[in-house]
Amino acid sequence: MMELVKELMNKGYMLWQLGHLDEAIDCYDEAIRIYRRLVETEGRKELENDLATALMHKGVALQHLGYLDEAIDCHNEAVRIRRRLVEIEGRKELENELAGALINKGVALSNLGRLNEGIDCFDEAVRIYRRLVVEGRKELENDLASALMGKGIALLILGRIDEAINCHDEAIKIRRRLVEVEGRKELENDLASALINKGNVLSNLGRLDEAIGCYDEAIGIYRRLVETEGREELENDLAAALMNKGNALLDLGRLNEALRCYDEGIGLWERMMAEGKVHVAPSLIKGLGSRFGMKRRMGDWKGAAEDVRKVLACLSLFLSFGSLPEALEMELDRFRQRLHQMTKAEWRALASALGKDAELVRRLLHL
């Protein structure tokens, strides 16, 4: 039985890496059922932490598919199990795993807009990791950086900019030292992620050239890892970095450069969708919204209409599945808002470019 459950967890992880998240969740669900029976019926209490791990993996997969409430349910149970093991049963060796569960819960809460609750989770994780690192657990420094980054993202959304910058600066400092001084090349993608997040803060402050510097360094890292080292699982991160750079270039009025970034990022997401990695759909819709806004600004209604058609195709795909994940619904709402903001003259121009598809757009996007 234990061999089977280990195989299920490994298979789930491999499917996750390939972007097949629904199938990964099926594996995690079966593993969870087995662990529950072993723990609750057969008294195998030593497997409780493994049950928490399976719940956490399922929660992360659900987050990426946009099922945020269900993800939080998984993370809540994982945190509850590990907190009891650490605080009541004295399993101090699991403190770092409790911190990891808190980070995942914090991310899910932040994605749902429950930012202060998310920050509480990140703060507890930071406290745990700081103490463990001081106690000599140097292998946890990158996890400390992850907790700081999660907190920084939530602080940025709340408008607490200085605190957000401090979090991201510390995360970058830790990861740059680990990669460049200690030779931890396997953490290069984590350094790139920290650079992206600092770039986002700088962009919000209007320090666009500095933000682009962060994005460029991150893009350089991701591009090498994806194109030279075959790290296909980082394509989504490369696409997001390109879109962020495009947004900053757009704000600087450098439209042609911004469009090149948008085109490359959206192209990566479209290719991933074609490969069945449908978890990137919310990102694709968001990216199409950004490019649509630029084409509207440029008066390129033929190009804008093409982006609307791409959104419709994505929507139709998910409607055929029977439901829309929360994250996808949120991005569709934002796209609808873009269309509602158009003037009557702009809508006429877009409708003309859409031709026979204009009525379908009105109906499916509730215009």
PDB file of C-alpha atoms in Angstrom, residues 33-231:
ATOM      1  CA  ARG A  33      -7.913   8.639   0.519  1.00  0.00           C
ATOM      2  CA  ILE A  34      -5.275   6.010   1.242  1.00  0.00           C
ATOM      3  CA  TYR A  35      -3.499   8.132   3.843  1.00  0.00           C
ATOM      4  CA  ARG A  36      -6.803   8.952   5.583  1.00  0.00           C
ATOM      5  CA  ARG A  37      -7.702   5.287   5.848  1.00  0.00           C
ATOM      6  CA  LEU A  38      -4.257   4.357   7.149  1.00  0.00           C
ATOM      7  CA  VAL A  39      -4.231   7.191   9.702  1.00  0.00           C
ATOM      8  CA  GLU A  40      -7.861   7.268  10.816  1.00  0.00           C
ATOM      9  CA  THR A  41      -8.862   3.609  10.525  1.00  0.00           C
ATOM     10  CA  GLU A  42      -5.635   1.676  10.977  1.00  0.00           C
ATOM     11  CA  GLY A  43      -4.023   4.024  13.497  1.00  0.00           C
ATOM     12  CA  ARG A  44      -0.909   4.780  11.420  1.00  0.00           C
ATOM     13  CA  LYS A  45      -0.321   8.128  13.132  1.00  0.00           C
ATOM     14  CA  GLU A  46       3.241   8.327  11.799  1.00  0.00           C
ATOM     15  CA  LEU A  47       1.707   9.033   8.363  1.00  0.00           C
ATOM     16  CA  GLU A  48      -0.149  12.198   9.414  1.00  0.00           C
ATOM     17  CA  ASN A  49       2.555  14.482   8.045  1.00  0.00           C
ATOM     18  CA  ASP A  50       2.460  12.611   4.731  1.00  0.00           C
ATOM     19  CA  LEU A  51      -1.295  13.216   4.629  1.00  0.00           C
ATOM     20  CA  ALA A  52      -0.601  16.932   5.159  1.00  0.00           C
ATOM     21  CA  THR A  53       1.906  16.855   2.283  1.00  0.00           C
ATOM     22  CA  ALA A  54      -0.649  15.300  -0.077  1.00  0.00           C
ATOM     23  CA  LEU A  55      -3.252  17.893   0.951  1.00  0.00           C
ATOM     24  CA  MET A  56      -0.745  20.673   0.353  1.00  0.00           C
ATOM     25  CA  HIS A  57       0.154  19.418  -3.128  1.00  0.00           C
ATOM     26  CA  LYS A  58      -3.529  19.168  -4.017  1.00  0.00           C
ATOM     27  CA  GLY A  59      -4.096  22.686  -2.676  1.00  0.00           C
ATOM     28  CA  VAL A  60      -1.317  24.155  -4.809  1.00  0.00           C
ATOM     29  CA  ALA A  61      -2.678  22.433  -7.930  1.00  0.00           C
ATOM     30  CA  LEU A  62      -6.173  23.753  -7.160  1.00  0.00           C
ATOM     31  CA  GLN A  63      -4.726  27.268  -6.748  1.00  0.00           C
ATOM     32  CA  HIS A  64      -3.176  27.136 -10.192  1.00  0.00           C
ATOM     33  CA  LEU A  65      -6.477  25.987 -11.675  1.00  0.00           C
ATOM     34  CA  GLY A  66      -8.212  28.896  -9.953  1.00  0.00           C
ATOM     35  CA  TYR A  67     -10.239  26.885  -7.416  1.00  0.00           C
ATOM     36  CA  LEU A  68      -9.170  29.088  -4.542  1.00  0.00           C
ATOM     37  CA  ASP A  69     -11.763  28.216  -1.887  1.00  0.00           C
ATOM     38  CA  GLU A  70     -11.100  24.508  -2.314  1.00  0.00           C
ATOM     39  CA  ALA A  71      -7.364  25.186  -2.209  1.00  0.00           C
ATOM     40  CA  ILE A  72      -7.715  27.021   1.109  1.00  0.00           C
ATOM     41  CA  ASP A  73      -9.656  24.067   2.545  1.00  0.00           C
ATOM     42  CA  CYS A  74      -6.705  21.812   1.702  1.00  0.00           C
ATOM     43  CA  HIS A  75      -4.149  24.224   3.143  1.00  0.00           C
ATOM     44  CA  ASN A  76      -6.206  24.744   6.304  1.00  0.00           C
ATOM     45  CA  GLU A  77      -6.226  21.028   6.988  1.00  0.00           C
ATOM     46  CA  ALA A  78      -2.499  20.707   6.232  1.00  0.00           C
ATOM     47  CA  VAL A  79      -1.672  23.594   8.601  1.00  0.00           C
ATOM     48  CA  ARG A  80      -3.969  22.179  11.287  1.00  0.00           C
ATOM     49  CA  ILE A  81      -2.304  18.752  11.128  1.00  0.00           C
ATOM     50  CA  ARG A  82       1.226  20.125  11.217  1.00  0.00           C
ATOM     51  CA  ARG A  83       0.488  22.671  13.946  1.00  0.00           C
ATOM     52  CA  ARG A  84      -0.827  19.886  16.178  1.00  0.00           C
ATOM     53  CA  LEU A  85       2.186  17.695  15.425  1.00  0.00           C
ATOM     54  CA  VAL A  86       4.627  20.518  16.218  1.00  0.00           C
ATOM     55  CA  GLU A  87       2.926  22.339  19.085  1.00  0.00           C
ATOM     56  CA  ILE A  88       1.088  19.544  20.898  1.00  0.00           C
ATOM     57  CA  GLU A  89       3.035  16.399  20.052  1.00  0.00           C
ATOM     58  CA  GLY A  90       6.441  18.096  20.169  1.00  0.00           C
ATOM     59  CA  ARG A  91       7.516  17.184  16.617  1.00  0.00           C
ATOM     60  CA  LYS A  92       9.926  20.129  16.392  1.00  0.00           C
ATOM     61  CA  GLU A  93      11.637  18.590  13.359  1.00  0.00           C
ATOM     62  CA  LEU A  94       8.475  19.452  11.390  1.00  0.00           C
ATOM     63  CA  GLU A  95       8.557  23.207  12.107  1.00  0.00           C
ATOM     64  CA  ASN A  96       9.940  24.008   8.663  1.00  0.00           C
ATOM     65  CA  GLU A  97       7.152  21.956   7.074  1.00  0.00           C
ATOM     66  CA  LEU A  98       4.562  23.855   9.100  1.00  0.00           C
ATOM     67  CA  ALA A  99       6.107  27.065   7.745  1.00  0.00           C
ATOM     68  CA  GLY A 100       5.833  25.714   4.193  1.00  0.00           C
ATOM     69  CA  ALA A 101       2.147  24.951   4.693  1.00  0.00           C
ATOM     70  CA  LEU A 102       1.623  28.479   6.050  1.00  0.00           C
ATOM     71  CA  ILE A 103       3.222  29.984   2.925  1.00  0.00           C
ATOM     72  CA  ASN A 104       0.906  28.035   0.628  1.00  0.00           C
ATOM     73  CA  LYS A 105      -2.115  29.058   2.688  1.00  0.00           C
ATOM     74  CA  GLY A 106      -0.927  32.681   2.597  1.00  0.00           C
ATOM     75  CA  VAL A 107      -0.657  32.620  -1.194  1.00  0.00           C
ATOM     76  CA  ALA A 108      -4.181  31.208  -1.575  1.00  0.00           C
ATOM     77  CA  LEU A 109      -5.634  33.779   0.841  1.00  0.00           C
ATOM     78  CA  SER A 110      -3.840  36.612  -0.957  1.00  0.00           C
ATOM     79  CA  ASN A 111      -5.133  35.417  -4.324  1.00  0.00           C
ATOM     80  CA  LEU A 112      -8.655  35.560  -2.883  1.00  0.00           C
ATOM     81  CA  GLY A 113      -8.074  39.138  -1.738  1.00  0.00           C
ATOM     82  CA  ARG A 114      -7.859  38.206   1.955  1.00  0.00           C
ATOM     83  CA  LEU A 115      -4.555  40.026   2.191  1.00  0.00           C
ATOM     84  CA  ASN A 116      -4.238  40.666   5.910  1.00  0.00           C
ATOM     85  CA  GLU A 117      -4.935  37.009   6.654  1.00  0.00           C
ATOM     86  CA  GLY A 118      -2.345  36.097   4.043  1.00  0.00           C
ATOM     87  CA  ILE A 119       0.223  38.393   5.669  1.00  0.00           C
ATOM     88  CA  ASP A 120      -0.440  36.759   9.046  1.00  0.00           C
ATOM     89  CA  CYS A 121       0.481  33.398   7.492  1.00  0.00           C
ATOM     90  CA  PHE A 122       3.627  34.794   5.868  1.00  0.00           C
ATOM     91  CA  ASP A 123       4.676  36.516   9.110  1.00  0.00           C
ATOM     92  CA  GLU A 124       4.424  33.283  11.074  1.00  0.00           C
ATOM     93  CA  ALA A 125       6.403  31.446   8.388  1.00  0.00           C
ATOM     94  CA  VAL A 126       9.089  34.174   8.393  1.00  0.00           C
ATOM     95  CA  ARG A 127       9.424  33.951  12.183  1.00  0.00           C
ATOM     96  CA  ILE A 128       9.834  30.185  12.050  1.00  0.00           C
ATOM     97  CA  TYR A 129      12.384  30.254   9.229  1.00  0.00           C
ATOM     98  CA  ARG A 130      14.419  33.109  10.760  1.00  0.00           C
ATOM     99  CA  ARG A 131      14.763  31.236  14.034  1.00  0.00           C
ATOM    100  CA  LEU A 132      15.678  27.973  12.313  1.00  0.00           C
ATOM    101  CA  VAL A 133      18.283  29.691  10.105  1.00  0.00           C
ATOM    102  CA  VAL A 134      19.830  31.354  13.174  1.00  0.00           C
ATOM    103  CA  GLU A 135      19.926  27.901  14.775  1.00  0.00           C
ATOM    104  CA  GLY A 136      22.057  26.696  11.867  1.00  0.00           C
ATOM    105  CA  ARG A 137      19.468  25.449   9.367  1.00  0.00           C
ATOM    106  CA  LYS A 138      21.119  27.284   6.459  1.00  0.00           C
ATOM    107  CA  GLU A 139      19.350  25.055   3.936  1.00  0.00           C
ATOM    108  CA  LEU A 140      16.145  26.930   4.805  1.00  0.00           C
ATOM    109  CA  GLU A 141      17.384  30.354   3.667  1.00  0.00           C
ATOM    110  CA  ASN A 142      15.670  30.050   0.294  1.00  0.00           C
ATOM    111  CA  ASP A 143      12.411  29.157   2.031  1.00  0.00           C
ATOM    112  CA  LEU A 144      12.803  32.282   4.174  1.00  0.00           C
ATOM    113  CA  ALA A 145      13.157  34.253   0.929  1.00  0.00           C
ATOM    114  CA  SER A 146       9.926  32.663  -0.363  1.00  0.00           C
ATOM    115  CA  ALA A 147       8.024  33.716   2.753  1.00  0.00           C
ATOM    116  CA  LEU A 148       9.380  37.267   2.478  1.00  0.00           C
ATOM    117  CA  MET A 149       8.366  37.399  -1.174  1.00  0.00           C
ATOM    118  CA  GLY A 150       4.821  36.255  -0.454  1.00  0.00           C
ATOM    119  CA  LYS A 151       4.500  38.907   2.227  1.00  0.00           C
ATOM    120  CA  GLY A 152       5.947  41.543  -0.101  1.00  0.00           C
ATOM    121  CA  ILE A 153       3.389  40.784  -2.812  1.00  0.00           C
ATOM    122  CA  ALA A 154       0.494  41.128  -0.361  1.00  0.00           C
ATOM    123  CA  LEU A 155       1.939  44.355   1.071  1.00  0.00           C
ATOM    124  CA  LEU A 156       2.210  45.825  -2.431  1.00  0.00           C
ATOM    125  CA  ILE A 157      -1.470  45.159  -3.121  1.00  0.00           C
ATOM    126  CA  LEU A 158      -2.329  46.845   0.187  1.00  0.00           C
ATOM    127  CA  GLY A 159      -0.287  49.884  -0.843  1.00  0.00           C
ATOM    128  CA  ARG A 160       2.339  49.411   1.880  1.00  0.00           C
ATOM    129  CA  ILE A 161       5.105  50.066  -0.619  1.00  0.00           C
ATOM    130  CA  ASP A 162       8.140  50.670   1.596  1.00  0.00           C
ATOM    131  CA  GLU A 163       7.486  47.483   3.549  1.00  0.00           C
ATOM    132  CA  ALA A 164       7.016  45.575   0.287  1.00  0.00           C
ATOM    133  CA  ILE A 165      10.352  46.824  -1.089  1.00  0.00           C
ATOM    134  CA  ASN A 166      12.133  45.811   2.116  1.00  0.00           C
ATOM    135  CA  CYS A 167      10.740  42.282   1.825  1.00  0.00           C
ATOM    136  CA  HIS A 168      11.747  41.908  -1.820  1.00  0.00           C
ATOM    137  CA  ASP A 169      15.196  43.430  -1.266  1.00  0.00           C
ATOM    138  CA  GLU A 170      15.921  40.930   1.499  1.00  0.00           C
ATOM    139  CA  ALA A 171      14.647  38.040  -0.646  1.00  0.00           C
ATOM    140  CA  ILE A 172      16.858  39.104  -3.585  1.00  0.00           C
ATOM    141  CA  LYS A 173      19.876  39.572  -1.310  1.00  0.00           C
ATOM    142  CA  ILE A 174      19.461  36.065   0.091  1.00  0.00           C
ATOM    143  CA  ARG A 175      18.957  34.418  -3.298  1.00  0.00           C
ATOM    144  CA  ARG A 176      21.700  36.332  -5.095  1.00  0.00           C
ATOM    145  CA  ARG A 177      24.182  35.231  -2.437  1.00  0.00           C
ATOM    146  CA  LEU A 178      22.986  31.634  -2.647  1.00  0.00           C
ATOM    147  CA  VAL A 179      23.277  31.578  -6.456  1.00  0.00           C
ATOM    148  CA  GLU A 180      26.311  33.773  -7.135  1.00  0.00           C
ATOM    149  CA  VAL A 181      28.451  33.206  -4.032  1.00  0.00           C
ATOM    150  CA  GLU A 182      27.480  29.746  -2.853  1.00  0.00           C
ATOM    151  CA  GLY A 183      26.982  28.280  -6.336  1.00  0.00           C
ATOM    152  CA  ARG A 184      23.359  27.199  -5.827  1.00  0.00           C
ATOM    153  CA  LYS A 185      22.558  27.254  -9.561  1.00  0.00           C
ATOM    154  CA  GLU A 186      19.369  25.268  -8.980  1.00  0.00           C
ATOM    155  CA  LEU A 187      17.959  28.423  -7.348  1.00  0.00           C
ATOM    156  CA  GLU A 188      18.424  30.695 -10.377  1.00  0.00           C
ATOM    157  CA  ASN A 189      14.713  30.565 -11.231  1.00  0.00           C
ATOM    158  CA  ASP A 190      13.912  31.551  -7.638  1.00  0.00           C
ATOM    159  CA  LEU A 191      16.231  34.554  -7.948  1.00  0.00           C
ATOM    160  CA  ALA A 192      14.432  35.502 -11.169  1.00  0.00           C
ATOM    161  CA  SER A 193      11.083  35.296  -9.371  1.00  0.00           C
ATOM    162  CA  ALA A 194      12.326  37.637  -6.634  1.00  0.00           C
ATOM    163  CA  LEU A 195      13.545  40.104  -9.274  1.00  0.00           C
ATOM    164  CA  ILE A 196      10.126  40.073 -10.958  1.00  0.00           C
ATOM    165  CA  ASN A 197       8.395  40.898  -7.705  1.00  0.00           C
ATOM    166  CA  LYS A 198      10.747  43.782  -6.944  1.00  0.00           C
ATOM    167  CA  GLY A 199      10.187  45.026 -10.494  1.00  0.00           C
ATOM    168  CA  ASN A 200       6.448  45.044  -9.848  1.00  0.00           C
ATOM    169  CA  VAL A 201       6.908  47.207  -6.751  1.00  0.00           C
ATOM    170  CA  LEU A 202       9.175  49.640  -8.605  1.00  0.00           C
ATOM    171  CA  SER A 203       6.690  49.794 -11.469  1.00  0.00           C
ATOM    172  CA  ASN A 204       3.910  50.705  -9.056  1.00  0.00           C
ATOM    173  CA  LEU A 205       6.115  53.511  -7.739  1.00  0.00           C
ATOM    174  CA  GLY A 206       6.600  54.833 -11.281  1.00  0.00           C
ATOM    175  CA  ARG A 207      10.301  53.913 -11.239  1.00  0.00           C
ATOM    176  CA  LEU A 208       9.862  52.249 -14.605  1.00  0.00           C
ATOM    177  CA  ASP A 209      13.449  52.152 -15.847  1.00  0.00           C
ATOM    178  CA  GLU A 210      14.543  50.452 -12.623  1.00  0.00           C
ATOM    179  CA  ALA A 211      11.629  48.032 -12.938  1.00  0.00           C
ATOM    180  CA  ILE A 212      12.632  47.171 -16.506  1.00  0.00           C
ATOM    181  CA  GLY A 213      16.162  46.485 -15.247  1.00  0.00           C
ATOM    182  CA  CYS A 214      14.744  43.894 -12.828  1.00  0.00           C
ATOM    183  CA  TYR A 215      12.522  42.380 -15.526  1.00  0.00           C
ATOM    184  CA  ASP A 216      15.401  42.194 -18.007  1.00  0.00           C
ATOM    185  CA  GLU A 217      17.615  40.313 -15.558  1.00  0.00           C
ATOM    186  CA  ALA A 218      14.776  37.901 -14.777  1.00  0.00           C
ATOM    187  CA  ILE A 219      13.948  37.397 -18.469  1.00  0.00           C
ATOM    188  CA  GLY A 220      17.612  36.679 -19.201  1.00  0.00           C
ATOM    189  CA  ILE A 221      17.671  33.990 -16.514  1.00  0.00           C
ATOM    190  CA  TYR A 222      14.369  32.407 -17.552  1.00  0.00           C
ATOM    191  CA  ARG A 223      15.208  32.501 -21.262  1.00  0.00           C
ATOM    192  CA  ARG A 224      18.493  30.682 -20.710  1.00  0.00           C
ATOM    193  CA  LEU A 225      16.879  28.096 -18.445  1.00  0.00           C
ATOM    194  CA  VAL A 226      14.003  27.464 -20.881  1.00  0.00           C
ATOM    195  CA  GLU A 227      15.773  27.690 -24.233  1.00  0.00           C
ATOM    196  CA  THR A 228      19.237  26.369 -23.377  1.00  0.00           C
ATOM    197  CA  GLU A 229      18.688  24.060 -20.427  1.00  0.00           C
ATOM    198  CA  GLY A 230      15.290  22.668 -21.446  1.00  0.00           C
ATOM    199  CA  ARG A 231      13.402  23.866 -18.357  1.00  0.00           C
TER     200      ARG A 231
END
